């Protein structure tokens, strides 16, 4: 396992969110950013495996998308044990293990049940060790670069959870630790016990339509040198503009899929109408809507990477083109005017999350 360079980590705090281009990738369009206080430099556009590679698309397309991601300079791959109950991890274990381990940055998560046993879930120290071992076997690797709490476990003393994460780091099975959709209270509790350097990544939902983490989570994490790696930056494809109000869902799209379209009812005609108002703005700027939406997310220096899903290689290539794209102040103002009051801006509790912290 690569060493955890303490001096580099301290220096990383001073350059948090600056862009970096790893050696050997300087001739590619992809851009890279520091991940929190870690020594990791990750691609601004990353590849996720939530709905797509957990059963939404077949293995052949999973491989094609993954290989394309590597070809265009994407080096950050995000998954979880619960995605297809191990299917996504196993697929990437087969595909990514064919490449040198130092060529990609691998992140996975735990929290959700992986069996029918009533206590076989959560963030006890035992679960952290057990689930990581299983993930490593499926991923065919000796370590993950970032091991993340998929949600906060309010049933378990936070001290035990932190000790569990510290243990797998000390054993060399996880290089760094992250969390997804923790409340500000939970973030403070975790960093007070584990120290600012234990956590390097926060993974919230974030897009033009979902701005909930901006008010509290972003500044709280930035003060602790914790980067954001955001999920659903395209609002599950809504911000590409392909879903139109009062029109039939396009065949072959995510919302047309029985396995991937479960969230389509969240996006009302009012939302879809607002999104359509973005089309001429993107056209005037000479870019497609997905590029504009991803560049909008990446405009924030707190964001290290935007996690994108893809069911076809051409989607991976299109998403990658958003790296390094800047949006003018005038363009950002036009976007806000077009969307009006549609975006969620106030803090919200994520699906599967719960408030509160238990101490010993």
XYZ file of C-alpha atoms in Angstrom:
360
model
C 0.000 0.000 0.000
C 1.338 3.477 -0.808
C 2.502 5.315 2.314
C 0.429 8.005 3.997
C 2.792 10.947 3.648
C 2.157 13.189 6.655
C 4.138 16.118 5.269
C 2.265 15.964 1.980
C -1.033 15.824 3.852
C -0.174 18.970 5.783
C 0.845 20.713 2.597
C -2.406 19.581 0.966
C -4.364 21.686 3.441
C -2.727 24.788 1.985
C -3.566 23.816 -1.597
C -6.997 22.283 -0.979
C -9.143 22.343 -4.095
C -6.369 23.501 -6.412
C -6.180 21.652 -9.718
C -3.436 19.126 -10.339
C -2.432 17.080 -13.359
C -0.692 13.798 -12.470
C 2.466 12.830 -14.282
C 1.737 11.022 -17.511
C -1.656 12.665 -18.078
C -0.539 16.180 -19.012
C -1.552 15.758 -22.625
C -5.141 14.869 -21.758
C -8.096 17.193 -21.315
C -9.009 15.842 -17.898
C -8.172 18.016 -14.903
C -7.410 16.869 -11.372
C -7.953 18.241 -7.882
C -6.578 17.488 -4.461
C -8.852 15.290 -2.352
C -9.035 16.981 1.031
C -5.924 16.615 3.158
C -4.941 13.400 1.393
C -2.105 12.914 -1.067
C -4.627 11.834 -3.712
C -5.234 13.766 -6.895
C -8.530 12.754 -8.469
C -10.197 13.558 -11.768
C -12.756 16.361 -11.766
C -15.175 13.956 -13.442
C -15.396 10.524 -11.842
C -17.344 7.370 -12.606
C -19.933 5.958 -10.236
C -21.698 2.605 -10.241
C -24.878 3.113 -8.222
C -27.727 2.189 -10.582
C -25.879 1.400 -13.771
C -23.280 -1.174 -12.842
C -25.303 -2.754 -10.039
C -27.639 -4.394 -12.531
C -28.924 -1.571 -14.704
C -26.624 -2.456 -17.604
C -24.918 -5.690 -18.546
C -21.293 -6.546 -17.872
C -20.225 -5.864 -21.449
C -21.371 -2.250 -21.232
C -19.958 -1.918 -17.735
C -16.567 -2.877 -19.112
C -16.908 -0.560 -22.104
C -17.810 2.414 -19.894
C -15.018 1.681 -17.438
C -12.347 1.293 -20.113
C -13.520 4.498 -21.767
C -13.277 6.299 -18.426
C -9.660 5.250 -18.076
C -8.957 6.265 -21.678
C -10.247 9.822 -21.141
C -8.261 10.327 -17.938
C -10.864 9.508 -15.288
C -8.990 7.980 -12.357
C -11.587 8.088 -9.554
C -14.093 5.238 -9.309
C -16.823 5.260 -6.670
C -18.894 2.259 -5.620
C -20.479 0.658 -2.527
C -21.008 -2.826 -1.181
C -24.785 -2.336 -1.349
C -24.861 -1.538 -5.070
C -26.499 -4.704 -6.346
C -25.429 -6.474 -3.126
C -21.859 -6.677 -4.363
C -22.530 -6.826 -8.111
C -20.966 -3.432 -8.844
C -17.876 -4.155 -6.755
C -17.415 -7.572 -8.377
C -17.691 -6.116 -11.864
C -15.047 -3.506 -11.156
C -12.929 -6.093 -9.408
C -12.760 -8.047 -12.651
C -12.244 -5.010 -14.898
C -9.989 -2.722 -12.882
C -7.735 -5.519 -11.633
C -6.503 -5.846 -15.215
C -4.907 -2.397 -14.851
C -1.986 -1.314 -12.630
C -3.382 -0.509 -9.184
C -1.629 2.859 -9.009
C -3.473 4.024 -12.142
C -6.840 4.406 -10.429
C -8.251 5.699 -7.153
C -10.890 3.380 -5.717
C -13.599 4.334 -3.214
C -16.298 2.147 -1.719
C -18.803 2.417 1.126
C -20.630 0.497 3.829
C -23.738 0.948 5.950
C -26.725 -0.780 4.321
C -27.647 -4.414 5.064
C -25.785 -7.049 3.095
C -27.736 -10.032 4.442
C -31.042 -10.876 6.103
C -29.439 -10.976 9.544
C -31.081 -8.236 11.661
C -27.816 -6.758 12.963
C -25.737 -7.242 9.837
C -25.492 -3.573 8.901
C -24.331 -0.207 10.170
C -21.062 1.174 11.458
C -19.989 -0.969 14.378
C -16.265 -1.691 14.476
C -17.058 -5.320 13.635
C -19.111 -4.333 10.578
C -16.420 -1.974 9.336
C -13.837 -4.754 9.434
C -16.176 -7.424 8.070
C -17.620 -5.431 5.208
C -14.258 -4.059 4.133
C -12.808 -7.564 3.925
C -15.717 -8.642 1.726
C -15.385 -5.542 -0.451
C -11.670 -6.095 -0.933
C -12.312 -9.642 -2.098
C -14.916 -8.509 -4.603
C -12.731 -5.617 -5.790
C -9.670 -7.913 -6.068
C -7.376 -5.505 -4.267
C -5.465 -5.313 -1.001
C -6.717 -1.831 -0.131
C -9.195 0.871 -1.080
C -8.074 4.457 -1.368
C -11.174 5.882 0.317
C -13.518 3.926 2.589
C -16.762 5.763 3.240
C -19.645 5.636 5.683
C -22.664 5.534 3.375
C -24.752 7.122 6.135
C -24.296 7.890 9.840
C -25.217 5.145 12.324
C -27.146 6.733 15.188
C -27.389 3.374 17.022
C -23.629 3.030 17.538
C -21.433 5.244 19.720
C -19.484 7.534 17.435
C -16.321 6.616 19.338
C -16.693 2.977 18.231
C -17.265 3.952 14.600
C -14.182 6.165 14.570
C -12.070 3.460 16.192
C -13.248 1.000 13.558
C -12.219 3.302 10.736
C -8.901 4.112 12.384
C -8.232 0.395 12.712
C -8.603 -0.387 8.998
C -6.390 2.594 8.138
C -3.720 1.377 10.550
C -3.919 -2.081 8.971
C -3.320 -0.590 5.526
C -6.647 -1.803 4.136
C -7.995 1.715 3.643
C -5.802 4.708 2.903
C -8.337 7.373 3.842
C -11.849 7.709 5.230
C -14.908 9.584 3.995
C -18.625 9.868 4.704
C -21.820 10.438 2.771
C -24.776 12.573 3.844
C -23.754 13.223 7.438
C -25.398 16.141 9.191
C -23.266 19.061 10.445
C -23.635 17.767 14.014
C -22.366 14.343 12.938
C -19.461 15.803 10.979
C -18.374 17.845 13.988
C -18.618 14.823 16.288
C -16.609 12.623 13.938
C -13.815 15.130 13.415
C -13.613 16.045 17.098
C -12.922 12.408 17.942
C -10.986 11.259 14.871
C -9.153 14.490 14.172
C -9.325 16.604 11.048
C -6.986 14.326 9.079
C -9.056 11.136 9.388
C -11.737 12.278 6.958
C -10.782 13.532 3.498
C -14.107 13.336 1.645
C -17.779 14.158 2.030
C -20.235 12.749 -0.510
C -23.484 14.739 -0.697
C -26.089 15.043 -3.409
C -25.386 18.277 -5.272
C -26.575 19.795 -8.539
C -28.194 22.896 -10.025
C -31.481 21.516 -8.707
C -30.206 20.329 -5.294
C -28.089 22.922 -3.497
C -28.846 21.808 0.053
C -25.226 21.230 1.195
C -23.979 24.698 0.234
C -25.135 26.502 3.365
C -23.730 24.303 6.140
C -21.887 21.220 4.897
C -19.580 22.941 2.401
C -18.113 25.570 4.765
C -17.951 23.137 7.686
C -15.950 20.641 5.632
C -13.758 23.249 3.998
C -12.632 24.444 7.429
C -11.520 20.861 8.102
C -9.851 20.289 4.713
C -12.525 17.791 3.671
C -13.387 17.827 -0.035
C -16.778 17.196 -1.596
C -17.200 14.358 -4.100
C -20.768 14.954 -5.176
C -23.334 12.499 -6.445
C -26.174 13.030 -8.932
C -24.678 16.217 -10.428
C -26.920 15.709 -13.479
C -29.993 14.974 -11.315
C -30.095 11.442 -12.734
C -30.064 12.762 -16.273
C -32.740 15.441 -15.837
C -30.204 18.246 -16.349
C -29.262 16.850 -19.769
C -32.647 18.120 -20.959
C -33.774 14.799 -22.399
C -36.861 14.582 -20.186
C -39.525 17.035 -21.296
C -42.713 18.072 -19.502
C -45.904 16.252 -20.564
C -43.945 14.098 -23.008
C -43.209 10.399 -23.123
C -40.027 9.246 -21.385
C -37.425 8.542 -24.092
C -36.957 4.806 -24.754
C -33.617 3.508 -23.539
C -33.190 6.296 -20.995
C -32.622 5.753 -17.286
C -36.182 6.701 -16.340
C -37.514 4.182 -18.862
C -35.682 1.395 -17.033
C -37.435 -0.669 -14.377
C -34.199 -1.004 -12.428
C -32.911 2.579 -12.759
C -36.018 4.768 -13.005
C -37.248 4.738 -9.433
C -36.704 8.464 -8.868
C -38.516 9.817 -11.918
C -41.578 10.887 -9.916
C -39.443 13.386 -7.980
C -39.097 15.556 -11.054
C -42.409 17.298 -11.664
C -43.430 19.151 -14.805
C -42.510 22.415 -13.071
C -38.959 21.156 -12.629
C -38.765 19.858 -16.189
C -40.065 23.175 -17.551
C -37.406 25.062 -15.597
C -34.700 22.753 -16.928
C -35.855 23.362 -20.502
C -35.234 27.069 -19.939
C -31.553 26.186 -19.574
C -31.292 24.877 -23.147
C -30.857 28.243 -24.912
C -28.368 29.342 -22.232
C -26.165 26.333 -22.928
C -26.540 26.811 -26.669
C -25.485 30.452 -26.443
C -22.424 29.350 -24.452
C -21.517 26.780 -27.091
C -21.910 23.741 -24.878
C -24.447 21.014 -24.244
C -26.612 21.018 -21.136
C -24.761 18.201 -19.386
C -21.427 20.001 -19.768
C -22.950 23.163 -18.358
C -24.496 21.283 -15.423
C -21.230 19.547 -14.544
C -19.220 22.748 -14.923
C -21.747 24.446 -12.623
C -20.991 21.864 -9.909
C -17.247 22.153 -10.445
C -17.356 25.946 -10.167
C -17.180 25.436 -6.389
C -13.605 25.013 -5.124
C -14.895 22.763 -2.334
C -15.826 20.126 -4.924
C -13.006 17.758 -5.859
C -15.015 15.592 -8.246
C -18.465 15.122 -9.744
C -19.546 11.480 -9.712
C -21.308 10.617 -12.950
C -23.133 7.498 -14.002
C -23.125 6.137 -17.533
C -24.731 3.286 -19.402
C -22.887 3.931 -22.686
C -19.241 4.819 -23.421
C -20.237 7.953 -25.353
C -21.844 9.301 -22.161
C -18.537 8.859 -20.338
C -16.737 10.772 -23.090
C -19.335 13.556 -23.048
C -19.185 13.937 -19.273
C -15.394 14.058 -19.312
C -15.493 17.112 -21.579
C -16.804 19.190 -18.683
C -13.435 19.039 -16.932
C -11.740 22.409 -16.911
C -14.774 24.285 -18.282
C -15.389 27.670 -16.630
C -18.733 29.476 -16.496
C -18.854 33.256 -16.516
C -20.629 35.262 -13.838
C -23.181 36.351 -16.431
C -23.881 32.755 -17.402
C -24.304 31.722 -13.765
C -26.757 34.572 -13.238
C -28.782 33.480 -16.275
C -28.940 29.942 -14.897
C -30.284 31.168 -11.563
C -32.883 33.307 -13.296
C -34.004 30.425 -15.506
C -34.421 28.000 -12.613
C -36.076 30.523 -10.314
C -37.399 28.993 -7.088
C -37.217 25.397 -8.345
C -33.831 24.404 -6.799
C -33.742 23.074 -3.242
C -31.531 25.487 -1.331
C -32.235 24.917 2.349
C -30.521 22.071 4.288
C -32.339 18.752 3.941
C -31.927 15.360 5.577
C -30.916 12.830 2.942
C -32.806 9.639 2.207
C -31.641 6.993 4.669
C -30.068 9.559 6.987
C -31.061 10.302 10.574
C -30.255 13.116 12.965
C -28.422 12.697 16.228
C -25.170 11.356 17.646
C -24.754 8.608 20.247
C -21.788 8.765 22.636
C -20.453 6.194 25.056
